[in-house]
Short mmCIF file of C-alpha atoms in Angstrom, two decimals:
data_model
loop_
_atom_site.label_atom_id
_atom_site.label_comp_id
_atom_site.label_asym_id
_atom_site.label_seq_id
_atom_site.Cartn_x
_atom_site.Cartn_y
_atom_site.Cartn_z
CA UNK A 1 -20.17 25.73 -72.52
CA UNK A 2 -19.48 22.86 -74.91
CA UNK A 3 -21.30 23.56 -78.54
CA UNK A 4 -21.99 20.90 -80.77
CA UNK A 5 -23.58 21.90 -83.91
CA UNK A 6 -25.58 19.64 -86.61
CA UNK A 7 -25.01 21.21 -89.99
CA UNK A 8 -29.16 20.43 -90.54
CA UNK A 9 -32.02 19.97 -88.68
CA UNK A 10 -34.27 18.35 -90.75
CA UNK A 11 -33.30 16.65 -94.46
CA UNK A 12 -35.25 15.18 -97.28
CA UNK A 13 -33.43 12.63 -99.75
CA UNK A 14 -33.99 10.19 -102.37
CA UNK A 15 -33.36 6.70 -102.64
CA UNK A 16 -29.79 5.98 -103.72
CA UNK A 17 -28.01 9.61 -102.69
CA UNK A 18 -25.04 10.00 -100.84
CA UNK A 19 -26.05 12.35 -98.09
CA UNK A 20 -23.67 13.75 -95.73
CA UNK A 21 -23.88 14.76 -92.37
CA UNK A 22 -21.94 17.38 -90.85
CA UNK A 23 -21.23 17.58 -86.86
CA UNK A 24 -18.89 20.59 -85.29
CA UNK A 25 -17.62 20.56 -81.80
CA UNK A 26 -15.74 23.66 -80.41
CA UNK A 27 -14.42 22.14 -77.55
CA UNK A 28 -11.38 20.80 -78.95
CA UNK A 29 -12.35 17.15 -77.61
CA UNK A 30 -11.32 13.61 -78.87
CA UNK A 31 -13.87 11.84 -78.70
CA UNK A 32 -16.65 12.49 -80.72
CA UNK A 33 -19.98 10.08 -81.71
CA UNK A 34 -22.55 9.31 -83.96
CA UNK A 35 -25.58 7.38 -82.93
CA UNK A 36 -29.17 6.92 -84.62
CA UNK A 37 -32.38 6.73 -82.93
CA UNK A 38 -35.51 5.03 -83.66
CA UNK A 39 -38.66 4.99 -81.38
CA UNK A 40 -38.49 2.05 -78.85
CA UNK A 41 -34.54 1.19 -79.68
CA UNK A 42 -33.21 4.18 -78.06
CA UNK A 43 -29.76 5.13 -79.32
CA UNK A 44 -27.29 3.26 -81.30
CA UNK A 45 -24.03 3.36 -81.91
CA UNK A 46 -22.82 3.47 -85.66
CA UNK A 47 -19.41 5.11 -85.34
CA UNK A 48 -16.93 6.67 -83.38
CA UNK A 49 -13.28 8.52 -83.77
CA UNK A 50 -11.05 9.37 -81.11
CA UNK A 51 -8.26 11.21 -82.85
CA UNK A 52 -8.09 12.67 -86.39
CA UNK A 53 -8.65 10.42 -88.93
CA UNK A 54 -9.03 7.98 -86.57
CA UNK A 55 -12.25 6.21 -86.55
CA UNK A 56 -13.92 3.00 -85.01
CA UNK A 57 -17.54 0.99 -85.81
CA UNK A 58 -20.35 1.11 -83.41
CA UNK A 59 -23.02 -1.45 -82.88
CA UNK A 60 -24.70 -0.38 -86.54
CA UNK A 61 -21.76 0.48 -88.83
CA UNK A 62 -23.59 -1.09 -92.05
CA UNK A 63 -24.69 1.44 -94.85
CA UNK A 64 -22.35 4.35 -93.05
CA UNK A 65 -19.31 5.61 -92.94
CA UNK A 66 -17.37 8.73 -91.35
CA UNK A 67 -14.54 11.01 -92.20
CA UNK A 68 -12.64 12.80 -89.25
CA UNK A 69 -10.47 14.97 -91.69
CA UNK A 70 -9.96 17.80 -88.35
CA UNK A 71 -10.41 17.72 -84.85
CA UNK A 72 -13.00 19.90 -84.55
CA UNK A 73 -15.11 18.22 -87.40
CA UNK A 74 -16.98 14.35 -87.71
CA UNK A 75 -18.92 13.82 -90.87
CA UNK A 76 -21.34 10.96 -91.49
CA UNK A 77 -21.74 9.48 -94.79
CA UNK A 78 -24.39 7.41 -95.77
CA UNK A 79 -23.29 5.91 -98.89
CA UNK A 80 -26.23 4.89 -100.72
CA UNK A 81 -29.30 6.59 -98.68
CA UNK A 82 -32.35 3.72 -98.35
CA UNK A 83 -35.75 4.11 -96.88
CA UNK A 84 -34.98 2.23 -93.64
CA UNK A 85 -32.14 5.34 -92.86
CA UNK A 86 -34.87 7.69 -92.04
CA UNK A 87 -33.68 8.19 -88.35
CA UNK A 88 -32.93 10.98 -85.81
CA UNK A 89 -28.70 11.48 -86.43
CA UNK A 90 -27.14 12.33 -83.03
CA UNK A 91 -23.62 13.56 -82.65
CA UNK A 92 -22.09 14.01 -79.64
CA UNK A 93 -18.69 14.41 -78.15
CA UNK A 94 -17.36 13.05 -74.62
CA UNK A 95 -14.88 13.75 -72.17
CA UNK A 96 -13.81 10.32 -70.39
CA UNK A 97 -15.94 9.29 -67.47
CA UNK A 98 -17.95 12.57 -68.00
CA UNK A 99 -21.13 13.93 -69.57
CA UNK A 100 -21.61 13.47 -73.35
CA UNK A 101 -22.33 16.95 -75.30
CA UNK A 102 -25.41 16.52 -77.88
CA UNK A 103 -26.22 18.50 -81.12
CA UNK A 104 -29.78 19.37 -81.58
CA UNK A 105 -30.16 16.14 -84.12
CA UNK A 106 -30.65 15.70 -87.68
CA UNK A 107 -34.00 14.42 -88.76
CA UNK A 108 -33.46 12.31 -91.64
CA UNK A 109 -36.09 11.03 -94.48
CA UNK A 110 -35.19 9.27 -97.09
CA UNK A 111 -38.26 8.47 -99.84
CA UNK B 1 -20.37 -6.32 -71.87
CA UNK B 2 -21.73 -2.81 -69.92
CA UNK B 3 -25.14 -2.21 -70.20
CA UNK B 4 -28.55 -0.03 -69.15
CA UNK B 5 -31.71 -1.55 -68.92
CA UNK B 6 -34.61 1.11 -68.21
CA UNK B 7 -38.24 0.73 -68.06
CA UNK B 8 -40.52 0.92 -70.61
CA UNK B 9 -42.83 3.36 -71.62
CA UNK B 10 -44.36 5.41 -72.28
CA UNK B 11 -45.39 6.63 -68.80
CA UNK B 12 -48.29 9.07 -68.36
CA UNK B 13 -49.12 10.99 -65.45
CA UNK B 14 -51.21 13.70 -64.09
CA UNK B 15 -49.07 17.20 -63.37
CA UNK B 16 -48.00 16.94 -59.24
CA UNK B 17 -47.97 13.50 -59.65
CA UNK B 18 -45.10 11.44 -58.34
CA UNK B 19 -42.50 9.98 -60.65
CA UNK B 20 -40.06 7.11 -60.91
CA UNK B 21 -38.33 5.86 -63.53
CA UNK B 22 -35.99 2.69 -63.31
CA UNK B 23 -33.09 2.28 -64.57
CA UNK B 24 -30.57 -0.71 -63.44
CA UNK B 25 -27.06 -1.10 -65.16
CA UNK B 26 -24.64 -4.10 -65.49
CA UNK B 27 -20.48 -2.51 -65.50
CA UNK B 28 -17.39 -3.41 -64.85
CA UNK B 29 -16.02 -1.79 -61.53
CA UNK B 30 -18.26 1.60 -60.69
CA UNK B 31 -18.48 3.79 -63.45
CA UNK B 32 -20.52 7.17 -63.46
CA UNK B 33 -23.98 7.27 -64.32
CA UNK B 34 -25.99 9.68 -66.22
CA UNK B 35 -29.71 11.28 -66.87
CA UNK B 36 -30.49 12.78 -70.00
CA UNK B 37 -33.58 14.30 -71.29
CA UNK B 38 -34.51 15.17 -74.23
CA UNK B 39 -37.25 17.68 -75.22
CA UNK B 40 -39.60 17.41 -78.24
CA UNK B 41 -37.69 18.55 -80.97
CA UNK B 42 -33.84 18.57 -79.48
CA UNK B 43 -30.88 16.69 -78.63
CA UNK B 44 -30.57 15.29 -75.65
CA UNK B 45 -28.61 17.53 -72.82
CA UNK B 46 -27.40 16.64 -68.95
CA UNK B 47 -30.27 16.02 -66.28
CA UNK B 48 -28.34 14.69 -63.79
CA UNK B 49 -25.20 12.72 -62.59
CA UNK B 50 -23.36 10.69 -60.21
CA UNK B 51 -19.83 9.88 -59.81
CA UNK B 52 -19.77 6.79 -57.23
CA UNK B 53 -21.84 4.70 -54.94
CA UNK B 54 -24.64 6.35 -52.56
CA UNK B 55 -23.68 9.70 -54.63
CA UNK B 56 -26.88 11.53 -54.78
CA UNK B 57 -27.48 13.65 -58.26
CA UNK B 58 -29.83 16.78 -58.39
CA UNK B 59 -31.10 19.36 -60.91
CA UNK B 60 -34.72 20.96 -61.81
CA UNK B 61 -36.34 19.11 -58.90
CA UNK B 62 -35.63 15.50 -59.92
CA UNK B 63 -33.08 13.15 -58.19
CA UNK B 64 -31.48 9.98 -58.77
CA UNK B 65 -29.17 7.78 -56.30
CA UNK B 66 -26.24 5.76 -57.29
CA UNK B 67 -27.22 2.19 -55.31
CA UNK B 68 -24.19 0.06 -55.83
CA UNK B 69 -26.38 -3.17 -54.05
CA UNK B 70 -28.87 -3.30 -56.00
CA UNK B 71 -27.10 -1.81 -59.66
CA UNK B 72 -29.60 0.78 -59.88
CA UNK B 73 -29.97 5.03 -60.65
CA UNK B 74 -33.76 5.22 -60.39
CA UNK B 75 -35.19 8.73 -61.41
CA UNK B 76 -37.63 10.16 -58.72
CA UNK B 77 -39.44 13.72 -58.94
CA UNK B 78 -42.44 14.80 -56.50
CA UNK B 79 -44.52 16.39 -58.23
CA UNK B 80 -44.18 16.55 -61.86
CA UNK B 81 -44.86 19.13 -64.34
CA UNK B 82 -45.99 19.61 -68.12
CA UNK B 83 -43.36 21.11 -68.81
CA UNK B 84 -41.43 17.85 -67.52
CA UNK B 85 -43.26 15.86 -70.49
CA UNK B 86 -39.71 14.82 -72.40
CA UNK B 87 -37.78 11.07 -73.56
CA UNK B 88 -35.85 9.98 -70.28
CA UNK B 89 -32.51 8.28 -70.96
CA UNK B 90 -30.25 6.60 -68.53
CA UNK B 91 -26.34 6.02 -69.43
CA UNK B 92 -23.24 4.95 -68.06
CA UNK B 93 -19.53 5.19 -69.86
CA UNK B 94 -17.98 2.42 -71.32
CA UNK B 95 -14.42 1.59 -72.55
CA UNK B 96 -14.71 0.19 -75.68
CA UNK B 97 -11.69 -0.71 -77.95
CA UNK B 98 -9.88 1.48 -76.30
CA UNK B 99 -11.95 4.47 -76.56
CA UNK B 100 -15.04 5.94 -74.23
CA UNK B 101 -18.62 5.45 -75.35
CA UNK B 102 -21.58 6.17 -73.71
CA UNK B 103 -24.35 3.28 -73.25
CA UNK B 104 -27.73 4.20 -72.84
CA UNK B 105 -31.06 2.68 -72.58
CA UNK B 106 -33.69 2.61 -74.52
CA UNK B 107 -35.43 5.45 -73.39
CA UNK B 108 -38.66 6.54 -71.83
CA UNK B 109 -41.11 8.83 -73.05
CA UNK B 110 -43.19 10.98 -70.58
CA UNK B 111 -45.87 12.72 -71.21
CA UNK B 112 -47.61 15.31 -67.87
CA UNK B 113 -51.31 15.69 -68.28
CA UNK B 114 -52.76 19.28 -67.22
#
């Protein structure tokens, strides 16, 4: 079975910190996803990477970015953390035309 | 562009109820479509699937049917359970920029009653 594992599960930050988001896949897959969701938007896109340090903006790239430094690896940055951040982070990786693989989420607050 | 359009929630229902939950899709050509669920708590993992038109996709009970006519993947299960109380998410793949994303919809929360 595919693994996808979420460096946290839950994450407290302040205003203004750079926090980082791990995301390891051990599938040795392309394709690999970040989306955010927010009760009553479901899940959006904010980046995507489909080779090593390859990497391509979703539907909400603004505040984020990603490093894809190995294959096995996709990190989310948030830059400059703000309140309206706190989100459930989703990473996930897909094979083409098949089922996505999801980590177990990051719950994110940022006060 | 491709996208899912599901209904909206949240649903509530008494356990051995009946269930449906809509989902219609708008794609280029006939892609696969996709249930996930996602417990209280986790990620969201596989319900179900279907590959091409009048495919019918199974697992823990509930079923879905890939209806080419009328663009839908409706989720049906007889009699649900508490345990079934989870976020419902519909999703097809996409080609994007030369890459493949997954599209979902919005979502819809269930909750089973005792």
């Amino acid at each position: 079975d595919v693994k996808v594992t979420q460096s946290s599960r839950y994450l407290v930050k302040r205003t203004g910190e750079k926090v980082f988001l791990e995301c390891v896949q051990d599938m040795d897959h392309e394709n690999m996803f970040w989306y955010r969701q927010d009760p009553g938007l479901g899940l959006r896109l904010i980046y995507f990477s489909y080779d090593v340090k390859m990497k391509e903006k979703g539907d909400i790239p603004e505040g984020y970015s990603v490093s894809r430094e190995k294959k096995e690896r996709f990190s989310l940055i948030l830059e400059s953390a703000s309140t309206n951040q706190t989100s459930m982070y989703l990473c996930a990786t897909v094979l083409p035309n098949t089922e996505a693989f999801f980590g177990q989420g990051t719950r994110l607050t940022v006060v | 562009g491709d996208s899912v359009t599901q209904m909206e929630g949240p649903v509530t229902l008494s356990e051995e109820a009946f269930l449906t939950i809509n989902c219609t899709y708008t794609a280029t050509g006939y892609p696969s479509l996709f249930w996930y669920v996602q417990y209280p708590g986790e990620g969201l993992q596989l319900l179900l699937k279907a590959t091409k038109a009048d495919d019918k996709g199974s697992n823990k009970g509930f079923e879905a049917t890939y209806r080419k006519e009328t663009t839908s993947f409706h989720l049906e299960k007889g009699s649900v359970q508490v345990s079934d109380s989870a976020v419902y998410f519909c999703a097809l793949p996409s080609l994007i920029q030369g890459a493949q994303k997954l599209v979902f919809g919005q979502g819809t929360r269930l909750t089973i009653n005792p």
